[in-house]
Short mmCIF file of C-alpha atoms in Angstrom, two decimals:
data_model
loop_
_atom_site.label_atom_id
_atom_site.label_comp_id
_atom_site.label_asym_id
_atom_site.label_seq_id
_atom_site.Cartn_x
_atom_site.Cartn_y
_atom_site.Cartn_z
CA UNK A 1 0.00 0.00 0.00
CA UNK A 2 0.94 3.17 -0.56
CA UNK A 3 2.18 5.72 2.50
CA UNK A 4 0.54 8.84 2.95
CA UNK A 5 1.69 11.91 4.83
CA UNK A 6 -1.26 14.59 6.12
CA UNK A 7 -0.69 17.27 8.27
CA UNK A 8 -2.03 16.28 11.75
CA UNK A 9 -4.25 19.40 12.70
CA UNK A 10 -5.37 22.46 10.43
CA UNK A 11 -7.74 25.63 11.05
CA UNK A 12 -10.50 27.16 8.93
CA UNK A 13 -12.94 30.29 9.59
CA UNK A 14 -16.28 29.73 8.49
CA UNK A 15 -16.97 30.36 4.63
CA UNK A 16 -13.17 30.70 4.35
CA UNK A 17 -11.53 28.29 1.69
CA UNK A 18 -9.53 25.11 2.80
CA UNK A 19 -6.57 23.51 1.25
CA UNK A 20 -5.97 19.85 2.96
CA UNK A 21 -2.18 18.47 1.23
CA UNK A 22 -1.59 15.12 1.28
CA UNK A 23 1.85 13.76 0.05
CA UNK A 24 1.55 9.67 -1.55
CA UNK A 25 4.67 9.90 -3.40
CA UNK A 26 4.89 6.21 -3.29
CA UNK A 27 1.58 5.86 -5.36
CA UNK A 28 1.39 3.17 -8.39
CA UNK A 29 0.53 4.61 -11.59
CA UNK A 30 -3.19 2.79 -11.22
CA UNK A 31 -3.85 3.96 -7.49
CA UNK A 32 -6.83 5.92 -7.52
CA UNK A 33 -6.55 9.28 -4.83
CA UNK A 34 -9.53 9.09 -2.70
CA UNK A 35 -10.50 11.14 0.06
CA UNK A 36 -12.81 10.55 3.26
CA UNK A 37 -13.78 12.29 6.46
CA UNK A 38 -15.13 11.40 9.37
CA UNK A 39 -17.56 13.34 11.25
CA UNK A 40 -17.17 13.07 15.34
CA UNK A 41 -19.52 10.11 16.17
CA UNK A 42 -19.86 8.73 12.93
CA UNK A 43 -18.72 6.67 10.34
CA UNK A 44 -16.22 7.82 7.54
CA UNK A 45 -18.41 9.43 4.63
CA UNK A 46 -17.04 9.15 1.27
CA UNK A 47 -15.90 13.00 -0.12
CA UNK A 48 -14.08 12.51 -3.63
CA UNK A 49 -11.95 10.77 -5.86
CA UNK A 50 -9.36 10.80 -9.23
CA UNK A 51 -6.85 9.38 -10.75
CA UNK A 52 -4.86 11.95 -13.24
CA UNK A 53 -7.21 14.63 -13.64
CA UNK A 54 -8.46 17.34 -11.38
CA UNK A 55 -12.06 16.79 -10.38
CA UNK A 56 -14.72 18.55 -8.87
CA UNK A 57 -18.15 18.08 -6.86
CA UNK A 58 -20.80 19.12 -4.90
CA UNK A 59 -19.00 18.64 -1.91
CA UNK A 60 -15.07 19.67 -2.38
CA UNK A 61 -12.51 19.80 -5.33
CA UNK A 62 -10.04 17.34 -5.93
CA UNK A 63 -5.89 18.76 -7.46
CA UNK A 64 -3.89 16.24 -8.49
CA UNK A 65 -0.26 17.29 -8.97
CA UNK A 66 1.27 16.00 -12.19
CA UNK A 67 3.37 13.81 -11.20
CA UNK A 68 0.76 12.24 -9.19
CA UNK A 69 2.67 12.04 -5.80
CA UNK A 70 0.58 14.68 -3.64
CA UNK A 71 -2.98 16.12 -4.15
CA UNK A 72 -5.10 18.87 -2.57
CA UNK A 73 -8.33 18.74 -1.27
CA UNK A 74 -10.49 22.18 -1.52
CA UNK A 75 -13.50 22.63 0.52
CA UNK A 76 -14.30 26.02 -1.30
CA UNK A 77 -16.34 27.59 1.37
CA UNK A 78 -15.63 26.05 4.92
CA UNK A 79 -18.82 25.11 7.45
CA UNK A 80 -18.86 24.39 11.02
CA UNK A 81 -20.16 20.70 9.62
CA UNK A 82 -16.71 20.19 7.77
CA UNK A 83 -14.92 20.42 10.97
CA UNK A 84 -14.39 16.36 10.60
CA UNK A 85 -11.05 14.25 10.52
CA UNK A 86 -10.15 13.86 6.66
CA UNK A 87 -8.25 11.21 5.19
CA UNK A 88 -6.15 10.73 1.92
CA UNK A 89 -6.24 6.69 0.26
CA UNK A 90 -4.18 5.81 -2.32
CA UNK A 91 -6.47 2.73 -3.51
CA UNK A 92 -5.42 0.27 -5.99
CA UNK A 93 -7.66 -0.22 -9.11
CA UNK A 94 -9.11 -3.18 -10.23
CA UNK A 95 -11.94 -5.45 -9.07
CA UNK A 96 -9.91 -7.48 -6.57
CA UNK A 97 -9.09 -4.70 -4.44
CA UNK A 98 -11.14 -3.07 -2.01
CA UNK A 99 -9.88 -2.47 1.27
CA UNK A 100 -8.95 0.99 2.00
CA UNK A 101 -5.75 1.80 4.10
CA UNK A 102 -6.66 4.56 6.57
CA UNK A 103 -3.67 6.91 8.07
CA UNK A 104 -4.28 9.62 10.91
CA UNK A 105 -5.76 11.72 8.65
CA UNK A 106 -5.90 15.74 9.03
CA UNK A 107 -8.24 17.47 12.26
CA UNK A 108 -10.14 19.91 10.25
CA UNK A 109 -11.16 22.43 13.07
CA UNK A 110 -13.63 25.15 11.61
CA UNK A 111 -14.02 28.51 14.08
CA UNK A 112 -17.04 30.43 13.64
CA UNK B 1 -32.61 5.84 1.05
CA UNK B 2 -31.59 3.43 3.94
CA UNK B 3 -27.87 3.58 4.71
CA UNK B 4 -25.62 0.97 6.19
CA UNK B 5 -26.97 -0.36 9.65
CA UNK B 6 -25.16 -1.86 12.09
CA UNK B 7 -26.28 -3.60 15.56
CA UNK B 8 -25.78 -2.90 18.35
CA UNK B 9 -24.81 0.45 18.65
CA UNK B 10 -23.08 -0.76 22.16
CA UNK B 11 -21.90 -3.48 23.05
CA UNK B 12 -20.66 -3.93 26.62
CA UNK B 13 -19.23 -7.36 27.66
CA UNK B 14 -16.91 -9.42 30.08
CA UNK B 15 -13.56 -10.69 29.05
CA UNK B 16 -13.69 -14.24 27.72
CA UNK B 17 -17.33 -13.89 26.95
CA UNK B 18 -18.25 -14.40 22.77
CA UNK B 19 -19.69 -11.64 20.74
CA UNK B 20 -21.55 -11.72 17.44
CA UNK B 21 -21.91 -7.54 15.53
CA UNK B 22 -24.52 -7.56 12.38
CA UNK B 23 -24.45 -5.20 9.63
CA UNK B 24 -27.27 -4.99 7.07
CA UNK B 25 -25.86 -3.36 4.15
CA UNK B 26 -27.59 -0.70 1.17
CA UNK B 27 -29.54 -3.22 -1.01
CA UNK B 28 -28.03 -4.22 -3.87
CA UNK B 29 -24.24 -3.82 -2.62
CA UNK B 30 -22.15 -7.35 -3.31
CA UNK B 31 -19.23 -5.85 -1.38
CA UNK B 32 -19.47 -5.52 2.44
CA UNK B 33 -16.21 -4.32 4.57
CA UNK B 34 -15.48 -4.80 8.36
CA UNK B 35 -13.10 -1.70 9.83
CA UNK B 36 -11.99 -1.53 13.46
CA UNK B 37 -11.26 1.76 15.38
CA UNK B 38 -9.12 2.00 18.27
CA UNK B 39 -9.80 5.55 20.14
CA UNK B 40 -7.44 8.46 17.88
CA UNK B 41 -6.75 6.29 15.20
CA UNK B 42 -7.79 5.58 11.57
CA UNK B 43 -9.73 2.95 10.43
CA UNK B 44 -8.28 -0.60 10.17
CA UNK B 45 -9.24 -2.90 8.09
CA UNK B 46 -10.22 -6.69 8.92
CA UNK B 47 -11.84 -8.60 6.15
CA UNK B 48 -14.53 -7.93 3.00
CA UNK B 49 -16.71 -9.48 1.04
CA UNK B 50 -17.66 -10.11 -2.36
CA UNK B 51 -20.95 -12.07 -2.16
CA UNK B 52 -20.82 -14.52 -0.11
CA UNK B 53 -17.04 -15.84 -0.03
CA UNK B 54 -14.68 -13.55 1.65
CA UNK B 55 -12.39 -12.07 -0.74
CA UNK B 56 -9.39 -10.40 1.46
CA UNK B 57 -9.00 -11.74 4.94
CA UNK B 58 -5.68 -10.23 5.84
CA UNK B 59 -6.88 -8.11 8.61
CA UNK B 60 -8.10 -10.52 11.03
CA UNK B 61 -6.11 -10.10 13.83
CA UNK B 62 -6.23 -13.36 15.05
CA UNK B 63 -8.26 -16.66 14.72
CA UNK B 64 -10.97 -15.41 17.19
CA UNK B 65 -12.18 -13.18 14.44
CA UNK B 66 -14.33 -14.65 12.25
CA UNK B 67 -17.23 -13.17 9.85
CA UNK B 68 -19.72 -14.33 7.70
CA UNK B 69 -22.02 -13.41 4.78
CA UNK B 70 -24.13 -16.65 4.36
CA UNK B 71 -26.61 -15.10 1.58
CA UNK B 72 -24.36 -12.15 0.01
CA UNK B 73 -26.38 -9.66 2.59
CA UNK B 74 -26.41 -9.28 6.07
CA UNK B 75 -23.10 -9.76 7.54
CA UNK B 76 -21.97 -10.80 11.09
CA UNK B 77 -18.53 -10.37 12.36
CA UNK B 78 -17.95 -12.67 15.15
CA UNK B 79 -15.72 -12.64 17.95
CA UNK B 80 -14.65 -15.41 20.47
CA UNK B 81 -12.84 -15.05 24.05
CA UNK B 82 -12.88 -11.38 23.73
CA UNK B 83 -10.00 -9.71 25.09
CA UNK B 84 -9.89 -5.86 26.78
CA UNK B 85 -7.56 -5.12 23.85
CA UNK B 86 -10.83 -5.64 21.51
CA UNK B 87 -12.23 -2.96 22.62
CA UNK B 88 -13.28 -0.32 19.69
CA UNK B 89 -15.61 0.86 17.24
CA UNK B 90 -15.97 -1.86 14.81
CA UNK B 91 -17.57 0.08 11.24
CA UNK B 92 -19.30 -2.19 8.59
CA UNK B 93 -19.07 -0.51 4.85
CA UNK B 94 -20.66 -2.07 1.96
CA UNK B 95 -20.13 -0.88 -2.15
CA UNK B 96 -21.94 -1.52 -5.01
CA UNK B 97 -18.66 -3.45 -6.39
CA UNK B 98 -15.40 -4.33 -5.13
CA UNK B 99 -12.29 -2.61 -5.95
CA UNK B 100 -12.68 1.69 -6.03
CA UNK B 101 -15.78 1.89 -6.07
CA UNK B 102 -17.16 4.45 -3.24
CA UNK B 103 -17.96 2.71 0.02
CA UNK B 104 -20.57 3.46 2.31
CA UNK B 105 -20.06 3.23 6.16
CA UNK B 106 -22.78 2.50 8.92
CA UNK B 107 -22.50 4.24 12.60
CA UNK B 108 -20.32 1.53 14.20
CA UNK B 109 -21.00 -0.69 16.78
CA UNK B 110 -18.50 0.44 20.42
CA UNK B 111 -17.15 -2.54 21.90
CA UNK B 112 -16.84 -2.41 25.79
CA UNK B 113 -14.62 -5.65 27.01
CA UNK B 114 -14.01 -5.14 30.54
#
């Protein structure tokens, strides 16, 4: 599996943009980047994923650098309900795997 | 829609005693996960499922862990002579496939072995 490195802690204001790094330089070339969080009390919730190309949703924006071995995660406009832990998974593709490898992740603390 | 359930929510019991944790995944999802979570840490992995036969086992601690999927659904993850050192929050996640396909995670059941 490949070996992430998030920051342990980071702080957001409210409706303030968030940049969450997250270095997998050991990443195979058919890893997909995925990225979770985990609400206080809950189970992790899924937020995003890529491969090569930057990608977007409803819920964050995903930057992929071009060599692949760190992306971003972009909450555009930070709420009090993204304060959450958030976690970067190198996955591998393919059918026959599907565990994901959880780190620490990054404390997302959100002041009003 | 209904989510991933898992039950019980708690789950207190004595050291040496056996425990069985069900999770009822989204309808239609062939591949169930079991995740453990020690307080301040990520989650682990233990075993999933693709159907019925459990594809990737690795994570089992030990051979007290055992889970089954009898009818590619419901799930139990089963756990003789528990030990203090079980104690956690043990999260069910099921996907619509294997492999990177999103997966869904129920509430977690808390494990108490005192």
């Amino acid at each position: 599996d490949a070996k992430t490195t998030q920051p342990n802690s980071m702080e957001s204001n409210e409706e303030e943009p968030v940049h969450l790094p997250c270095n997998h330089s050991t990443i195979s070339g058919t890893d997909y980047i995925h990225w979770y969080r985990q609400l206080p009390s809950q189970g992790p919730e899924y937020v995003i994923h890529g491969l090569t190309s930057n990608v977007n949703n409803r819920m964050a924006s995903l930057a992929i650098a071009e060599d692949r071995k760190s992306s971003t995660l972009i909450l555009h406009r930070a709420t009090l309900r993204d304060a959450a832990v958030y976690y970067c998974i190198p996955q591998a593709g393919g059918t026959s795997y599907g565990k994901l490898t959880f780190g620490q992740g990054t404390i997302l603390t959100v002041h009003p | 829609g209904a989510g991933v359930s898992q039950t019980p929510s708690n789950k207190v019991t004595e050291k040496g005693k056996y425990v069985e944790l069900r999770c009822d995944p989204i309808s239609g999802h062939t591949a169930l996960y079991w995740y453990r979570q020690s307080l301040g840490q990520g989650p682990e992995f233990l075993i999933y499922f693709q159907g019925t036969g459990a594809a990737d086992d690795s994570g089992l601690p030990n051979d007290r862990f055992f889970a089954v999927r009898p009818e590619g659904s419901v799930s139990t993850l089963k756990i003789q002579r528990t030990e203090r050192g079980d104690s956690a929050v043990y999260l069910c996640a099921s996907s619509l496939r294997a492999g990177p396909d999103t997966q869904y995670f129920g509430p977690g059941t808390r494990l108490t072995v005192l």
